[in-house]
Amino acid sequence: MRFFIALLTGLFLATAPVAAQDPLPSWRQTGTKERILTFINQVTSPKSRFFVPREDRIAVFDNDGTLLLEQPIYVEVLQVIDRLRSIALSQPSLRDVQPYKAALDNDIAAITAMGSPALIDLVAKTNAGMSPDEFRSAVEAWFKTTRHPRFGKPLDQLTYQPMVELIRLLKNRGFKVYIVTGSGVEFVRAFSQKAYGIPPENVIGSTGKLSVTRNGNTLNLVREPHIDRINDGPGKVIGISETIGKRPILAFGNSDGDYEMLQWTTEGTGARLGAFVHHDDAKREYHYDRNSSVGRLNRGLDDAPGRHWLIISMEKDWKRIFP
Amino acid sequence: MRFFIALLTGLFLATAPVAAQDPLPSWRQTGTKERILTFINQVTSPKSRFFVPREDRIAVFDNDGTLLLEQPIYVEVLQVIDRLRSIALSQPSLRDVQPYKAALDNDIAAITAMGSPALIDLVAKTNAGMSPDEFRSAVEAWFKTTRHPRFGKPLDQLTYQPMVELIRLLKNRGFKVYIVTGSGVEFVRAFSQKAYGIPPENVIGSTGKLSVTRNGNTLNLVREPHIDRINDGPGKVIGISETIGKRPILAFGNSDGDYEMLQWTTEGTGARLGAFVHHDDAKREYHYDRNSSVGRLNRGLDDAPGRHWLIISMEKDWKRIFP
């Protein structure tokens, strides 16, 4: 009997610290954290009038600028610049041709100035011909050799620690957590499990055309140099509908490209939470919003109060930025 | 202490019957069942040299003819015929125009003779203008009022009980189970949870174009009358790659439209299982294969032995067909 009591006590000791522990230690107590925790409690407590059954607890997160550093430019574009550079080095005739010249000069401003459609086209073209698996291996290898110009760390390690904690908490409370990104789906799948604990099948992103080819008796999948679907703005709503088939109850983004995703999420019935990460911390990260060519947040800032969306201040709400 | 022993005994009694229970009671002991169970044990036993970690245990199933009755024609086409009929009844000028006339005459042979591309086009056109949610509700309502011409039961209840048991077993053993169907993704999502315990986000199917429209300040998703992606044949491999981003380790189908999905699955390294359900039971279900216009299985029958794919005989391997 003594052993049995010891067993029970052991069980109690094993579970008690978990309940007492702060699930979001990198968030300051500024009101934002409390509002997030209140929402999670409301939708997960069976007695709450806002209770949501487990199967409908869908949470969606933008990637670049919401979970991961996106300055001086989206990580995927840095990979493309490196690809352009290595192509130019092997084909000298391209060295004075744009965008290869800009890549050789590491002229990120010139690359950014090309604009989104041209950039997305470049992403598709520079990584064509590989299978999705080969591409993912190439991206994994690239992350190992690349460092951020300002922080000197591998780019897939410059995740936002407060958001990683939030994802973990949501999963513990029965949410299915998806990344819904404008970046290429295979690019983000290359690091989503390691960086956030989000498996490949929970990443929705822009897609390039794939083709199935036959090598003798064996099938191969090959990336074609053409964009299939751009998962940005209203495209994120379409991506969510096609892949999940349910309206999320929580959506976090950081730019106007996430506006429709937040709108779609919070226009559903019942308790909903929409939030923008506001990059207002020049000291520890970057300060940009209305006039930035990367991750512009303009309309979102204007409309957030009226739509009851949270604005997360990186400077005030977050104790720590990176892991 | 006595209480503790009682507790342990209670735990033992509570778990023992589960272990002893046959997880596939509707399968006869013909060798097929044993081969399926051996595969599941191999990939889920940590000490097995074929062990596959939980996150890579992806299983994919075709829907029509593999999990659900597909005769006299795919269930989705029966819904389209009913839509055509109700359109024709409200627009008398269409009554002598094909395919409305065939629908009014319930001439399934004439509809089938249109061929797959025309049928898929019809599916998109007859259900356009609704939101995905409205469409799903319409499909749910349709199932409630429709009965199978031969079996007299609701069409979403004519699932194959042995396959429902297999899906349950796979989920219990840590597999993520997906439906990969040539039918429209929203159509199958309308009943997948109830019929098989497979949630909407685990259904990959053909998709129609969606558009995002604004009604005042509110977003709406609308089904356009155009096909986006046909999830059949090689398209199933592309759908799996885009949505899951992993190669499955188990694939079950019943027609040549599933050939590439089985091939892609079983060409991976390690233990793999591919299988065709063979409709060879005219008495309890239907007998069709090489010459059928619905669910044709020809190349698959020829190549199955060489590729070590199982052929499941509905007549010999299944004790029961329907729940």
XYZ file of C-alpha atoms in Angstrom:
646
model
C 0.000 0.000 0.000
C 2.876 2.306 0.813
C 4.253 1.591 -2.638
C 0.889 2.438 -4.179
C 0.781 5.783 -2.359
C 4.332 6.434 -3.482
C 3.250 5.645 -7.005
C 0.354 8.102 -6.817
C 2.589 10.748 -5.246
C 5.085 10.170 -8.009
C 2.401 10.646 -10.613
C 1.293 13.831 -8.896
C 4.818 15.200 -8.728
C 5.376 14.296 -12.341
C 2.349 16.196 -13.590
C 2.131 19.112 -11.145
C 5.150 21.089 -12.378
C 3.809 20.958 -15.933
C 0.544 22.596 -14.866
C 2.344 25.254 -12.864
C 4.953 26.032 -15.546
C 4.456 29.127 -17.723
C 3.645 27.740 -21.197
C 4.788 30.998 -22.848
C 7.947 31.987 -20.945
C 9.261 34.289 -23.695
C 6.148 36.481 -23.595
C 5.928 39.449 -21.196
C 2.742 40.004 -19.218
C 1.552 42.953 -21.276
C -2.013 41.919 -22.001
C -1.259 40.301 -25.355
C -0.088 37.058 -23.775
C -3.108 37.036 -21.454
C -5.478 37.489 -24.383
C -3.901 34.587 -26.246
C -4.103 32.328 -23.171
C -7.717 33.339 -22.526
C -8.635 32.421 -26.091
C -6.930 29.033 -25.825
C -8.693 28.314 -22.519
C -12.060 29.393 -23.907
C -11.943 27.091 -26.924
C -10.464 24.092 -25.093
C -12.490 24.055 -21.839
C -15.458 21.707 -22.285
C -17.615 23.861 -20.025
C -16.897 27.098 -21.887
C -19.610 28.420 -24.176
C -16.847 28.965 -26.745
C -15.685 25.329 -26.589
C -14.447 23.945 -29.913
C -14.102 20.175 -30.380
C -10.585 18.937 -31.006
C -11.155 18.162 -34.707
C -12.049 21.798 -35.428
C -9.113 23.362 -33.604
C -7.246 24.493 -36.700
C -4.513 27.129 -36.282
C -2.679 28.709 -39.233
C 0.572 30.655 -39.193
C 2.308 32.592 -41.910
C 6.024 31.716 -42.059
C 8.313 34.583 -43.170
C 8.191 37.449 -40.669
C 5.714 35.582 -38.452
C 7.763 32.568 -37.392
C 11.091 33.345 -39.065
C 13.264 36.385 -39.760
C 12.483 37.809 -43.231
C 15.040 40.639 -43.451
C 16.953 41.748 -45.453
C 14.765 39.596 -47.746
C 12.736 36.350 -47.570
C 15.003 33.378 -46.849
C 13.831 31.614 -49.996
C 15.064 34.533 -52.108
C 18.489 34.329 -50.465
C 18.610 30.710 -51.610
C 17.657 31.786 -55.134
C 20.417 34.423 -55.145
C 22.923 31.727 -54.228
C 21.575 29.510 -57.004
C 21.837 32.367 -59.521
C 25.401 33.003 -58.388
C 26.463 29.410 -58.840
C 24.779 29.262 -62.270
C 26.590 32.475 -63.300
C 29.913 31.122 -62.090
C 29.526 28.030 -64.262
C 28.231 29.990 -67.285
C 30.425 33.094 -67.666
C 28.252 34.472 -70.483
C 25.571 35.194 -67.872
C 27.802 37.279 -65.625
C 26.718 40.619 -67.053
C 23.089 39.622 -67.502
C 20.456 40.431 -64.869
C 19.503 39.015 -62.435
C 22.776 37.016 -62.437
C 24.864 40.175 -62.189
C 22.904 41.358 -59.151
C 23.382 37.937 -57.569
C 27.144 38.014 -58.201
C 27.285 41.534 -56.715
C 25.076 40.372 -53.804
C 22.884 43.345 -54.697
C 19.812 42.416 -52.661
C 18.164 45.790 -53.338
C 18.249 45.142 -57.087
C 16.804 41.663 -56.611
C 14.049 42.993 -54.336
C 13.243 45.719 -56.872
C 12.267 43.030 -59.385
C 8.956 42.677 -57.533
C 7.066 39.630 -56.337
C 5.842 38.093 -59.623
C 9.336 38.157 -61.139
C 10.843 36.815 -57.915
C 8.353 33.969 -57.698
C 9.087 33.145 -61.314
C 12.809 33.076 -60.486
C 12.202 30.717 -57.577
C 10.489 28.269 -59.932
C 13.101 28.559 -62.675
C 16.262 28.285 -60.599
C 15.272 25.046 -58.907
C 13.631 23.213 -61.804
C 14.678 19.769 -63.012
C 15.106 18.279 -59.548
C 12.678 15.968 -57.785
C 10.957 17.437 -54.705
C 13.166 15.181 -52.536
C 16.350 16.319 -54.256
C 15.268 19.924 -53.897
C 14.609 19.464 -50.195
C 18.047 17.912 -49.701
C 19.632 20.817 -51.590
C 17.836 23.302 -49.332
C 18.916 21.412 -46.209
C 22.514 21.470 -47.414
C 22.244 25.184 -48.240
C 21.016 26.033 -44.724
C 24.089 24.304 -43.283
C 26.497 26.572 -45.142
C 24.670 29.910 -45.005
C 24.732 32.497 -42.225
C 22.606 35.590 -41.703
C 24.542 38.782 -42.623
C 23.651 40.543 -39.363
C 23.155 37.777 -36.815
C 25.755 35.339 -38.125
C 23.521 32.332 -37.435
C 22.061 29.668 -39.736
C 18.919 31.133 -41.310
C 16.651 28.285 -40.184
C 17.631 28.981 -36.579
C 16.431 32.591 -36.637
C 12.942 31.563 -35.627
C 10.919 33.589 -33.142
C 11.092 31.764 -29.828
C 7.754 33.173 -28.521
C 5.984 31.769 -31.580
C 7.695 28.380 -31.264
C 6.371 28.269 -27.674
C 2.883 29.201 -28.862
C 2.888 26.445 -31.501
C 3.953 23.913 -28.875
C 1.201 25.076 -26.518
C -1.446 24.892 -29.235
C -0.397 21.357 -30.159
C -0.520 20.351 -26.494
C -4.061 21.708 -26.328
C -5.251 19.606 -29.250
C -4.830 22.069 -32.119
C -3.716 21.028 -35.579
C -1.166 23.679 -36.519
C -0.457 24.538 -40.159
C 2.025 26.863 -41.820
C 0.375 28.794 -44.662
C 3.190 30.480 -46.547
C 3.745 32.472 -49.720
C 7.103 30.728 -50.027
C 7.406 27.481 -51.910
C 5.878 24.583 -50.025
C 8.906 22.307 -50.476
C 11.293 25.034 -49.369
C 9.519 25.466 -46.025
C 9.036 21.705 -45.613
C 12.824 21.384 -45.629
C 13.034 22.901 -42.125
C 9.518 23.100 -40.637
C 9.804 19.941 -38.526
C 13.167 20.846 -37.049
C 12.444 24.539 -36.590
C 8.858 24.446 -35.291
C 7.832 20.810 -34.853
C 5.462 21.155 -37.809
C 5.594 18.145 -40.182
C 5.724 18.515 -44.001
C 2.065 17.537 -44.438
C 1.057 20.548 -42.326
C 2.752 23.056 -44.631
C 0.644 24.781 -47.300
C 2.589 27.003 -49.681
C 3.083 28.233 -53.214
C 3.564 25.359 -55.618
C 5.471 24.875 -58.828
C 4.222 22.540 -61.527
C 5.283 18.950 -61.024
C 5.461 16.322 -63.698
C 5.621 12.561 -63.490
C 8.234 11.001 -65.768
C 9.215 7.387 -66.337
C 12.777 6.206 -66.173
C 12.483 2.698 -67.574
C 10.049 1.024 -65.219
C 10.411 3.604 -62.440
C 8.412 6.773 -61.748
C 10.080 10.102 -61.076
C 8.619 13.401 -59.936
C 10.256 16.469 -61.474
C 9.916 20.171 -60.652
C 8.962 22.131 -63.758
C 10.125 25.758 -64.212
C 6.563 27.076 -63.883
C 4.523 28.367 -60.969
C 1.301 26.481 -60.321
C -0.382 28.361 -57.472
C 0.677 31.460 -55.529
C -0.286 31.078 -51.909
C -0.502 34.730 -50.908
C -3.311 37.159 -50.097
C -6.642 35.596 -51.176
C -4.563 32.634 -52.381
C -3.980 31.682 -48.736
C -7.742 31.312 -48.223
C -7.947 29.098 -51.290
C -4.942 27.051 -50.142
C -6.548 26.508 -46.737
C -9.867 25.504 -48.259
C -8.311 23.093 -50.750
C -5.935 21.454 -48.301
C -7.717 21.541 -44.937
C -11.355 22.000 -45.961
C -12.118 23.726 -42.657
C -12.105 27.348 -41.558
C -9.328 27.924 -38.995
C -10.133 29.433 -35.592
C -6.731 31.074 -35.101
C -4.571 32.887 -37.683
C -1.304 34.747 -37.134
C 0.522 36.737 -39.797
C 2.704 39.818 -40.122
C 1.908 41.459 -43.445
C -0.929 42.513 -45.714
C -0.370 39.255 -47.599
C -1.940 37.595 -44.548
C -4.922 39.969 -44.407
C -7.428 37.689 -46.136
C -6.285 34.690 -44.097
C -6.973 36.582 -40.862
C -10.231 37.911 -42.257
C -11.432 34.477 -43.373
C -10.502 32.985 -40.001
C -12.077 35.644 -37.800
C -15.273 35.995 -39.848
C -16.293 32.508 -38.777
C -18.777 32.046 -35.936
C -17.715 31.443 -32.331
C -14.469 32.476 -30.680
C -11.716 33.396 -33.147
C -8.262 34.916 -32.823
C -6.417 36.891 -35.479
C -3.059 38.566 -34.873
C -0.273 40.417 -36.664
C 3.325 40.313 -35.479
C 4.476 43.959 -35.650
C 8.169 44.413 -36.395
C 8.806 47.429 -34.166
C 12.092 46.366 -32.598
C 15.017 47.837 -34.528
C 17.380 47.033 -31.696
C 16.817 43.303 -31.355
C 15.392 42.623 -34.831
C 14.118 45.149 -37.435
C 11.636 48.001 -37.564
C 9.413 47.978 -40.665
C 5.763 48.098 -41.580
C 3.838 50.474 -43.889
C 6.583 51.282 -46.376
C 8.615 48.106 -46.455
C 9.036 46.217 -49.724
C 9.425 43.035 -47.668
C 6.531 42.123 -45.360
C 4.576 45.344 -45.801
C 1.940 45.833 -43.086
C -0.259 48.809 -43.925
C -3.922 47.967 -44.395
C -3.581 45.421 -41.598
C -2.431 48.065 -39.115
C -5.342 50.321 -40.083
C -8.021 47.643 -39.839
C -6.775 45.556 -36.900
C -8.622 47.493 -34.153
C -11.955 47.412 -36.002
C -11.607 43.679 -36.636
C -10.409 42.949 -33.068
C -7.126 41.574 -34.332
C -4.181 41.577 -31.948
C -1.106 43.588 -32.816
C 1.861 41.835 -31.246
C 4.652 44.285 -30.454
C 7.976 42.493 -30.767
C 9.554 45.197 -28.634
C 7.007 45.263 -25.796
C 5.410 41.805 -25.819
C 8.426 39.582 -26.325
C 11.120 38.988 -23.694
C 13.259 37.128 -26.152
C 13.199 37.167 -29.957
C 15.360 34.211 -31.026
C 15.911 30.817 -29.359
C -1.124 -3.400 -1.519
C -4.002 -5.690 -2.308
C -5.711 -2.707 -3.919
C -2.636 -2.030 -5.954
C -2.547 -5.597 -7.200
C -6.237 -5.315 -8.016
C -5.488 -2.145 -9.910
C -2.765 -3.837 -11.931
C -5.029 -6.826 -12.568
C -7.750 -4.467 -13.671
C -5.388 -2.775 -16.086
C -4.372 -6.162 -17.420
C -7.949 -7.274 -17.897
C -8.801 -3.996 -19.578
C -6.014 -4.295 -22.131
C -5.862 -8.041 -22.656
C -9.114 -8.445 -24.642
C -7.968 -5.724 -27.034
C -4.771 -7.603 -27.750
C -6.624 -10.870 -28.185
C -9.379 -9.412 -30.363
C -9.120 -9.880 -34.120
C -8.478 -6.390 -35.536
C -9.788 -7.448 -38.962
C -12.860 -9.602 -38.181
C -14.388 -9.197 -41.658
C -11.340 -10.690 -43.373
C -11.067 -14.446 -43.901
C -7.792 -16.222 -43.140
C -6.802 -16.728 -46.762
C -3.246 -15.395 -46.697
C -4.144 -11.879 -47.776
C -5.139 -10.832 -44.281
C -1.990 -12.422 -42.855
C 0.187 -10.572 -45.337
C -1.403 -7.241 -44.402
C -0.972 -7.930 -40.671
C 2.643 -9.014 -41.179
C 3.390 -5.770 -42.996
C 1.795 -3.671 -40.241
C 3.741 -5.544 -37.575
C 7.011 -5.196 -39.492
C 6.801 -1.432 -39.871
C 5.497 -0.726 -36.362
C 7.701 -3.026 -34.240
C 10.707 -1.017 -33.003
C 12.932 -4.101 -33.146
C 12.008 -4.982 -36.719
C 14.552 -4.151 -39.405
C 11.635 -2.721 -41.407
C 10.579 -0.363 -38.594
C 9.201 2.975 -39.800
C 8.934 5.886 -37.359
C 5.412 7.106 -36.681
C 5.789 10.335 -38.686
C 6.557 8.390 -41.868
C 3.687 5.911 -41.577
C 1.615 7.352 -44.416
C -1.161 5.176 -45.883
C -3.201 6.188 -48.940
C -6.494 4.747 -50.141
C -8.443 5.362 -53.285
C -12.132 5.991 -52.532
C -14.555 4.767 -55.235
C -14.378 0.996 -55.616
C -11.728 0.699 -52.898
C -13.625 1.963 -49.860
C -17.065 2.569 -51.384
C -19.366 0.936 -53.940
C -18.824 2.496 -57.398
C -21.461 0.669 -59.459
C -23.539 1.339 -61.515
C -21.403 4.512 -61.630
C -19.283 6.662 -59.277
C -21.426 8.116 -56.495
C -20.377 11.651 -57.428
C -21.814 11.145 -60.923
C -25.125 10.015 -59.445
C -25.220 13.327 -57.580
C -24.498 15.171 -60.825
C -27.319 13.312 -62.587
C -29.695 14.436 -59.850
C -28.433 18.019 -60.207
C -28.923 17.883 -63.986
C -32.424 16.555 -63.475
C -33.415 19.323 -61.092
C -31.916 21.954 -63.428
C -33.864 20.486 -66.350
C -37.089 20.452 -64.350
C -36.716 24.166 -63.603
C -35.639 25.052 -67.165
C -37.958 23.158 -69.557
C -35.980 24.320 -72.613
C -33.187 21.970 -71.510
C -35.355 18.865 -71.372
C -34.464 17.635 -74.834
C -30.818 18.696 -74.643
C -28.060 16.292 -73.600
C -26.929 15.523 -70.956
C -30.148 16.810 -69.309
C -32.317 14.438 -71.322
C -30.235 11.448 -70.222
C -30.519 12.618 -66.625
C -34.308 12.946 -66.874
C -34.474 9.459 -68.406
C -32.061 8.180 -65.726
C -30.019 6.831 -68.626
C -26.812 6.042 -66.756
C -25.322 4.261 -69.763
C -25.594 7.437 -71.860
C -24.003 9.498 -69.089
C -21.172 6.981 -68.673
C -20.593 6.979 -72.422
C -19.688 10.671 -72.239
C -16.265 9.612 -70.915
C -14.213 10.874 -68.014
C -13.139 14.360 -69.211
C -16.714 15.342 -70.075
C -18.007 13.869 -66.813
C -15.430 15.737 -64.744
C -16.340 18.922 -66.575
C -20.008 18.282 -65.735
C -19.176 17.802 -62.058
C -17.534 21.235 -61.999
C -20.289 22.964 -63.935
C -23.328 21.566 -62.144
C -22.158 22.582 -58.683
C -20.633 25.986 -59.431
C -21.647 29.207 -57.694
C -21.850 27.676 -54.213
C -19.257 28.042 -51.477
C -17.411 24.835 -50.522
C -19.439 24.767 -47.272
C -22.749 25.160 -49.091
C -21.724 22.445 -51.526
C -20.838 20.089 -48.701
C -24.203 20.715 -47.022
C -25.964 20.069 -50.330
C -24.107 16.766 -50.690
C -24.958 15.762 -47.120
C -28.629 16.514 -47.779
C -28.493 14.580 -51.059
C -27.098 11.477 -49.339
C -30.037 11.546 -46.921
C -32.605 11.290 -49.694
C -30.866 8.949 -52.127
C -30.823 5.165 -52.112
C -28.754 2.719 -54.134
C -30.826 1.163 -56.959
C -29.823 -2.408 -56.082
C -29.095 -2.365 -52.359
C -31.708 0.210 -51.310
C -29.346 1.816 -48.791
C -27.943 5.347 -48.517
C -24.942 5.564 -50.842
C -22.534 6.740 -48.137
C -23.321 3.611 -46.124
C -22.238 1.222 -48.861
C -18.659 1.250 -47.630
C -16.551 -1.897 -47.524
C -16.494 -3.052 -43.921
C -13.124 -4.901 -44.244
C -11.510 -1.655 -45.415
C -13.093 0.384 -42.641
C -11.574 -2.111 -40.183
C -8.179 -1.823 -41.874
C -8.266 1.997 -41.681
C -9.114 1.801 -37.979
C -6.257 -0.648 -37.373
C -3.757 1.510 -39.255
C -4.763 4.594 -37.256
C -4.417 2.621 -34.026
C -0.911 1.654 -35.108
C 0.168 5.255 -35.646
C -0.481 5.632 -39.369
C -1.775 8.830 -40.926
C -4.424 7.638 -43.345
C -5.362 9.661 -46.427
C -7.989 9.218 -49.090
C -6.562 9.994 -52.541
C -9.527 10.132 -54.886
C -10.315 11.083 -58.460
C -13.649 12.408 -57.215
C -13.971 16.004 -56.115
C -12.248 16.650 -52.817
C -15.239 18.470 -51.289
C -17.626 15.738 -52.378
C -15.682 13.050 -50.515
C -15.075 15.344 -47.521
C -18.847 15.510 -47.064
C -18.902 11.899 -45.776
C -15.303 10.761 -45.113
C -15.386 11.409 -41.365
C -18.693 9.635 -40.796
C -18.044 6.782 -43.212
C -14.383 5.989 -42.468
C -13.242 8.188 -39.579
C -11.042 10.146 -42.007
C -11.232 13.934 -41.450
C -11.581 16.453 -44.319
C -7.934 17.515 -44.119
C -6.883 13.937 -44.909
C -8.778 13.856 -48.205
C -6.879 14.660 -51.415
C -9.017 14.839 -54.541
C -9.747 16.536 -57.816
C -10.318 20.254 -57.344
C -12.378 22.865 -59.095
C -11.223 26.462 -59.315
C -12.159 28.532 -56.287
C -12.416 32.283 -56.209
C -12.469 34.706 -53.316
C -15.171 37.361 -53.586
C -16.111 40.221 -51.284
C -19.640 40.820 -50.143
C -19.350 44.265 -48.542
C -16.744 43.749 -45.863
C -17.003 39.950 -45.817
C -15.037 37.324 -47.755
C -16.726 34.514 -49.623
C -15.281 31.467 -51.316
C -17.071 30.446 -54.502
C -16.788 27.319 -56.645
C -16.066 28.250 -60.255
C -17.338 26.078 -63.122
C -13.806 25.015 -64.089
C -11.627 22.059 -63.151
C -8.321 22.955 -61.510
C -6.541 19.625 -61.035
C -7.562 16.068 -61.902
C -6.384 13.712 -59.204
C -6.197 10.505 -61.172
C -3.421 8.318 -62.569
C -0.107 10.234 -62.352
C -2.178 13.102 -60.889
C -2.511 11.082 -57.684
C 1.268 11.048 -57.279
C 1.364 14.818 -57.780
C -1.516 15.326 -55.331
C 0.286 13.246 -52.708
C 3.544 15.125 -53.213
C 1.906 18.557 -53.052
C -0.283 17.836 -50.054
C 1.687 15.372 -47.937
C 5.242 15.906 -49.155
C 6.147 12.326 -48.212
C 6.099 9.037 -50.079
C 3.467 6.695 -48.597
C 4.429 3.232 -47.410
C 1.008 1.659 -48.069
C -1.333 2.249 -51.024
C -4.617 0.502 -51.810
C -6.660 1.033 -54.961
C -8.926 -0.902 -57.297
C -8.374 0.397 -60.818
C -5.700 1.383 -63.306
C -6.253 4.990 -62.179
C -4.487 3.941 -58.985
C -1.576 2.271 -60.790
C 0.898 5.157 -60.479
C -0.044 5.712 -56.827
C 0.768 2.068 -56.038
C 3.909 2.243 -58.147
C 5.146 5.453 -56.477
C 4.446 3.990 -53.041
C 6.063 0.612 -53.563
C 9.131 1.926 -55.403
C 10.304 3.578 -52.183
C 12.958 1.891 -50.056
C 12.120 -0.337 -47.076
C 8.946 -2.346 -46.523
C 6.038 -1.252 -48.709
C 2.570 -2.597 -49.381
C 0.514 -2.047 -52.523
C -2.849 -3.721 -53.145
C -5.775 -3.765 -55.552
C -9.293 -4.645 -54.461
C -10.555 -7.036 -57.146
C -14.300 -6.889 -57.764
C -14.887 -10.584 -58.391
C -18.047 -11.079 -56.358
C -21.123 -10.733 -58.572
C -23.301 -12.297 -55.907
C -22.610 -9.975 -53.001
C -21.374 -6.941 -54.985
C -20.316 -6.780 -58.670
C -17.937 -8.597 -60.964
C -15.916 -6.286 -63.207
C -12.309 -5.606 -64.136
C -10.584 -5.507 -67.547
C -13.482 -4.321 -69.677
C -15.438 -2.124 -67.303
C -15.975 1.540 -68.160
C -16.160 2.219 -64.408
C -13.118 1.243 -62.347
C -11.284 -0.624 -65.090
C -8.507 -2.859 -63.757
C -6.446 -4.245 -66.614
C -2.781 -3.228 -66.534
C -2.918 -3.527 -62.746
C -3.980 -7.189 -62.926
C -1.195 -7.962 -65.394
C 1.572 -6.242 -63.436
C 0.557 -6.976 -59.836
C 2.502 -10.259 -59.479
C 5.718 -8.755 -60.874
C 5.443 -5.757 -58.587
C 4.479 -7.867 -55.544
C 1.161 -6.098 -55.191
C -1.636 -7.913 -53.394
C -4.818 -8.713 -55.269
C -7.647 -8.736 -52.748
C -10.452 -11.040 -53.820
C -13.731 -9.656 -52.531
C -15.246 -13.090 -52.960
C -12.563 -15.139 -51.219
C -10.876 -12.728 -48.806
C -13.872 -10.899 -47.345
C -16.383 -12.457 -44.967
C -18.610 -9.454 -45.178
C -18.762 -6.720 -47.802
C -20.887 -3.959 -46.254
C -21.241 -2.861 -42.617
